Amino acid sequence: QVQLVESGGGLVQAGGSLRLSCAASGTIVSINTMGWYRQTPGKQRELVAAITSGGSTNYADSVKGRFTISRDNAKNTVYLQMNSLKPEDTAVYYCYADVINIDQGHLKIKGDYWGQGTQVTVSS
């Protein structure tokens, strides 16, 4: 009942920038936390950045000072501005949302939702 759609990935050279976007839609009542995770083949998905509905943020140490997360609550959209990209930032980036939504029985439920992922590749 909730869908997350990412956009903005691509291939850039080291030192370049990308801006990722993720829009949530569906039977949404409210969204608490939204964030970005990333994953490479054979490795566990890791948190990159997260932001609450009130604007509190959390970043992985590896991206502090380079990445900035923001959100537009009215549009249920979260953004990740990535600057000074490094080859080790290469991964599939997944949008995450902690959502209060309505199920098929018209009940409010809490659920974790994920986007399909967008590829970010940083070349040397």
PDB file of C-alpha atoms in Angstrom:
ATOM      1  CA  GLN A   1       0.000   0.000   0.000  1.00  0.00           C
ATOM      2  CA  VAL A   2       3.077   2.231   0.155  1.00  0.00           C
ATOM      3  CA  GLN A   3       5.566   2.705  -2.622  1.00  0.00           C
ATOM      4  CA  LEU A   4       8.936   4.459  -2.576  1.00  0.00           C
ATOM      5  CA  VAL A   5      10.486   5.549  -5.849  1.00  0.00           C
ATOM      6  CA  GLU A   6      14.104   6.718  -6.034  1.00  0.00           C
ATOM      7  CA  SER A   7      15.756   8.767  -8.724  1.00  0.00           C
ATOM      8  CA  GLY A   8      18.995  10.619  -9.345  1.00  0.00           C
ATOM      9  CA  GLY A   9      21.592   7.868  -9.431  1.00  0.00           C
ATOM     10  CA  GLY A  10      24.239   7.639 -12.081  1.00  0.00           C
ATOM     11  CA  LEU A  11      27.932   7.471 -12.886  1.00  0.00           C
ATOM     12  CA  VAL A  12      30.216  10.305 -11.799  1.00  0.00           C
ATOM     13  CA  GLN A  13      33.923  10.892 -11.397  1.00  0.00           C
ATOM     14  CA  ALA A  14      35.546  11.100  -7.992  1.00  0.00           C
ATOM     15  CA  GLY A  15      34.987  14.521  -6.487  1.00  0.00           C
ATOM     16  CA  GLY A  16      31.690  14.985  -8.273  1.00  0.00           C
ATOM     17  CA  SER A  17      28.179  15.343  -6.908  1.00  0.00           C
ATOM     18  CA  LEU A  18      24.792  13.679  -7.199  1.00  0.00           C
ATOM     19  CA  ARG A  19      21.397  14.429  -5.709  1.00  0.00           C
ATOM     20  CA  LEU A  20      19.089  11.510  -4.937  1.00  0.00           C
ATOM     21  CA  SER A  21      15.348  11.867  -4.478  1.00  0.00           C
ATOM     22  CA  CYS A  22      12.759   9.489  -3.053  1.00  0.00           C
ATOM     23  CA  ALA A  23       9.015  10.054  -3.127  1.00  0.00           C
ATOM     24  CA  ALA A  24       6.588   8.012  -1.038  1.00  0.00           C
ATOM     25  CA  SER A  25       3.011   7.404  -2.131  1.00  0.00           C
ATOM     26  CA  GLY A  26       0.056   5.244  -1.149  1.00  0.00           C
ATOM     27  CA  THR A  27      -2.200   4.895   1.874  1.00  0.00           C
ATOM     28  CA  ILE A  28       0.042   7.006   4.089  1.00  0.00           C
ATOM     29  CA  VAL A  29      -1.128   8.452   7.371  1.00  0.00           C
ATOM     30  CA  SER A  30       2.251   9.771   8.475  1.00  0.00           C
ATOM     31  CA  ILE A  31       5.964   9.120   8.063  1.00  0.00           C
ATOM     32  CA  ASN A  32       8.336   9.238  10.999  1.00  0.00           C
ATOM     33  CA  THR A  33      11.842   8.469   9.782  1.00  0.00           C
ATOM     34  CA  MET A  34      13.027   8.541   6.188  1.00  0.00           C
ATOM     35  CA  GLY A  35      16.514   7.654   5.156  1.00  0.00           C
ATOM     36  CA  TRP A  36      19.020   6.242   2.753  1.00  0.00           C
ATOM     37  CA  TYR A  37      20.873   2.951   2.944  1.00  0.00           C
ATOM     38  CA  ARG A  38      23.413   1.534   0.547  1.00  0.00           C
ATOM     39  CA  GLN A  39      24.545  -1.949  -0.366  1.00  0.00           C
ATOM     40  CA  THR A  40      27.204  -3.600  -2.496  1.00  0.00           C
ATOM     41  CA  PRO A  41      27.067  -7.257  -3.605  1.00  0.00           C
ATOM     42  CA  GLY A  42      27.890  -9.641  -0.790  1.00  0.00           C
ATOM     43  CA  LYS A  43      27.772  -6.964   1.901  1.00  0.00           C
ATOM     44  CA  GLN A  44      25.130  -6.016   4.432  1.00  0.00           C
ATOM     45  CA  ARG A  45      23.005  -2.987   3.782  1.00  0.00           C
ATOM     46  CA  GLU A  46      24.265  -0.024   5.812  1.00  0.00           C
ATOM     47  CA  LEU A  47      22.734   3.238   6.930  1.00  0.00           C
ATOM     48  CA  VAL A  48      23.975   6.312   5.092  1.00  0.00           C
ATOM     49  CA  ALA A  49      21.713   9.008   6.511  1.00  0.00           C
ATOM     50  CA  ALA A  50      18.332   9.348   8.175  1.00  0.00           C
ATOM     51  CA  ILE A  51      16.001  12.180   9.071  1.00  0.00           C
ATOM     52  CA  THR A  52      12.928  12.339  11.292  1.00  0.00           C
ATOM     53  CA  SER A  53       9.742  14.224  10.594  1.00  0.00           C
ATOM     54  CA  GLY A  54      11.009  16.912  12.967  1.00  0.00           C
ATOM     55  CA  GLY A  55      14.275  17.334  11.099  1.00  0.00           C
ATOM     56  CA  SER A  56      16.710  15.452  13.332  1.00  0.00           C
ATOM     57  CA  THR A  57      19.459  13.834  11.261  1.00  0.00           C
ATOM     58  CA  ASN A  58      21.900  10.977  11.587  1.00  0.00           C
ATOM     59  CA  TYR A  59      24.838  10.208   9.289  1.00  0.00           C
ATOM     60  CA  ALA A  60      27.310   7.429   8.857  1.00  0.00           C
ATOM     61  CA  ASP A  61      30.785   8.566   9.879  1.00  0.00           C
ATOM     62  CA  SER A  62      32.069   7.869   6.386  1.00  0.00           C
ATOM     63  CA  VAL A  63      29.794  10.490   4.803  1.00  0.00           C
ATOM     64  CA  LYS A  64      29.725  13.238   7.432  1.00  0.00           C
ATOM     65  CA  GLY A  65      30.695  16.566   5.946  1.00  0.00           C
ATOM     66  CA  ARG A  66      30.054  15.348   2.404  1.00  0.00           C
ATOM     67  CA  PHE A  67      26.405  14.243   2.305  1.00  0.00           C
ATOM     68  CA  THR A  68      23.318  16.168   3.377  1.00  0.00           C
ATOM     69  CA  ILE A  69      19.880  14.645   3.914  1.00  0.00           C
ATOM     70  CA  SER A  70      16.702  16.710   3.776  1.00  0.00           C
ATOM     71  CA  ARG A  71      12.973  16.162   3.339  1.00  0.00           C
ATOM     72  CA  ASP A  72       9.799  17.837   2.223  1.00  0.00           C
ATOM     73  CA  ASN A  73       7.074  16.556   4.527  1.00  0.00           C
ATOM     74  CA  ALA A  74       4.282  18.008   2.420  1.00  0.00           C
ATOM     75  CA  LYS A  75       5.470  15.956  -0.562  1.00  0.00           C
ATOM     76  CA  ASN A  76       6.557  12.858   1.405  1.00  0.00           C
ATOM     77  CA  THR A  77       9.914  13.187  -0.287  1.00  0.00           C
ATOM     78  CA  VAL A  78      13.451  12.766   1.024  1.00  0.00           C
ATOM     79  CA  TYR A  79      16.650  13.934  -0.660  1.00  0.00           C
ATOM     80  CA  LEU A  80      20.315  13.085  -0.370  1.00  0.00           C
ATOM     81  CA  GLN A  81      22.831  15.609  -1.651  1.00  0.00           C
ATOM     82  CA  MET A  82      26.129  13.813  -2.172  1.00  0.00           C
ATOM     83  CA  ASN A  83      29.245  15.931  -2.658  1.00  0.00           C
ATOM     84  CA  SER A  84      32.932  15.064  -2.916  1.00  0.00           C
ATOM     85  CA  LEU A  85      32.055  11.546  -3.978  1.00  0.00           C
ATOM     86  CA  LYS A  86      34.622   8.795  -3.582  1.00  0.00           C
ATOM     87  CA  PRO A  87      34.919   5.422  -5.324  1.00  0.00           C
ATOM     88  CA  GLU A  88      34.024   3.726  -2.042  1.00  0.00           C
ATOM     89  CA  ASP A  89      30.627   5.432  -2.215  1.00  0.00           C
ATOM     90  CA  THR A  90      29.768   3.164  -5.154  1.00  0.00           C
ATOM     91  CA  ALA A  91      26.691   1.121  -4.229  1.00  0.00           C
ATOM     92  CA  VAL A  92      22.997   0.676  -4.777  1.00  0.00           C
ATOM     93  CA  TYR A  93      21.249   3.286  -2.673  1.00  0.00           C
ATOM     94  CA  TYR A  94      17.887   2.391  -1.159  1.00  0.00           C
ATOM     95  CA  CYS A  95      15.292   4.746   0.216  1.00  0.00           C
ATOM     96  CA  TYR A  96      13.678   3.798   3.525  1.00  0.00           C
ATOM     97  CA  ALA A  97      10.573   5.062   5.275  1.00  0.00           C
ATOM     98  CA  ASP A  98       8.992   4.247   8.638  1.00  0.00           C
ATOM     99  CA  VAL A  99       5.324   4.662   7.787  1.00  0.00           C
ATOM    100  CA  ILE A 100       1.982   4.656   9.534  1.00  0.00           C
ATOM    101  CA  ASN A 101      -0.377   3.515   6.807  1.00  0.00           C
ATOM    102  CA  ILE A 102      -3.739   1.831   6.252  1.00  0.00           C
ATOM    103  CA  ASP A 103      -3.932  -1.876   5.438  1.00  0.00           C
ATOM    104  CA  GLN A 104      -6.546  -3.808   3.475  1.00  0.00           C
ATOM    105  CA  GLY A 105      -8.761  -4.007   6.549  1.00  0.00           C
ATOM    106  CA  HIS A 106      -8.649  -0.229   6.885  1.00  0.00           C
ATOM    107  CA  LEU A 107      -6.541  -0.463  10.033  1.00  0.00           C
ATOM    108  CA  LYS A 108      -3.628   1.803  10.813  1.00  0.00           C
ATOM    109  CA  ILE A 109      -0.393  -0.149  10.924  1.00  0.00           C
ATOM    110  CA  LYS A 110       3.279   0.648  11.245  1.00  0.00           C
ATOM    111  CA  GLY A 111       5.527  -0.669   8.516  1.00  0.00           C
ATOM    112  CA  ASP A 112       9.001  -0.331   7.067  1.00  0.00           C
ATOM    113  CA  TYR A 113       9.121   0.296   3.332  1.00  0.00           C
ATOM    114  CA  TRP A 114      11.964   0.240   0.847  1.00  0.00           C
ATOM    115  CA  GLY A 115      12.493   1.619  -2.599  1.00  0.00           C
ATOM    116  CA  GLN A 116      13.750  -0.427  -5.518  1.00  0.00           C
ATOM    117  CA  GLY A 117      17.229   1.073  -5.326  1.00  0.00           C
ATOM    118  CA  THR A 118      19.225   3.385  -7.546  1.00  0.00           C
ATOM    119  CA  GLN A 119      22.787   2.707  -8.665  1.00  0.00           C
ATOM    120  CA  VAL A 120      25.533   5.176  -7.800  1.00  0.00           C
ATOM    121  CA  THR A 121      28.911   4.543  -9.396  1.00  0.00           C
ATOM    122  CA  VAL A 122      31.946   6.717  -8.702  1.00  0.00           C
ATOM    123  CA  SER A 123      34.981   6.279 -10.924  1.00  0.00           C
ATOM    124  CA  SER A 124      38.568   7.156 -10.022  1.00  0.00           C
TER     125      SER A 124
END
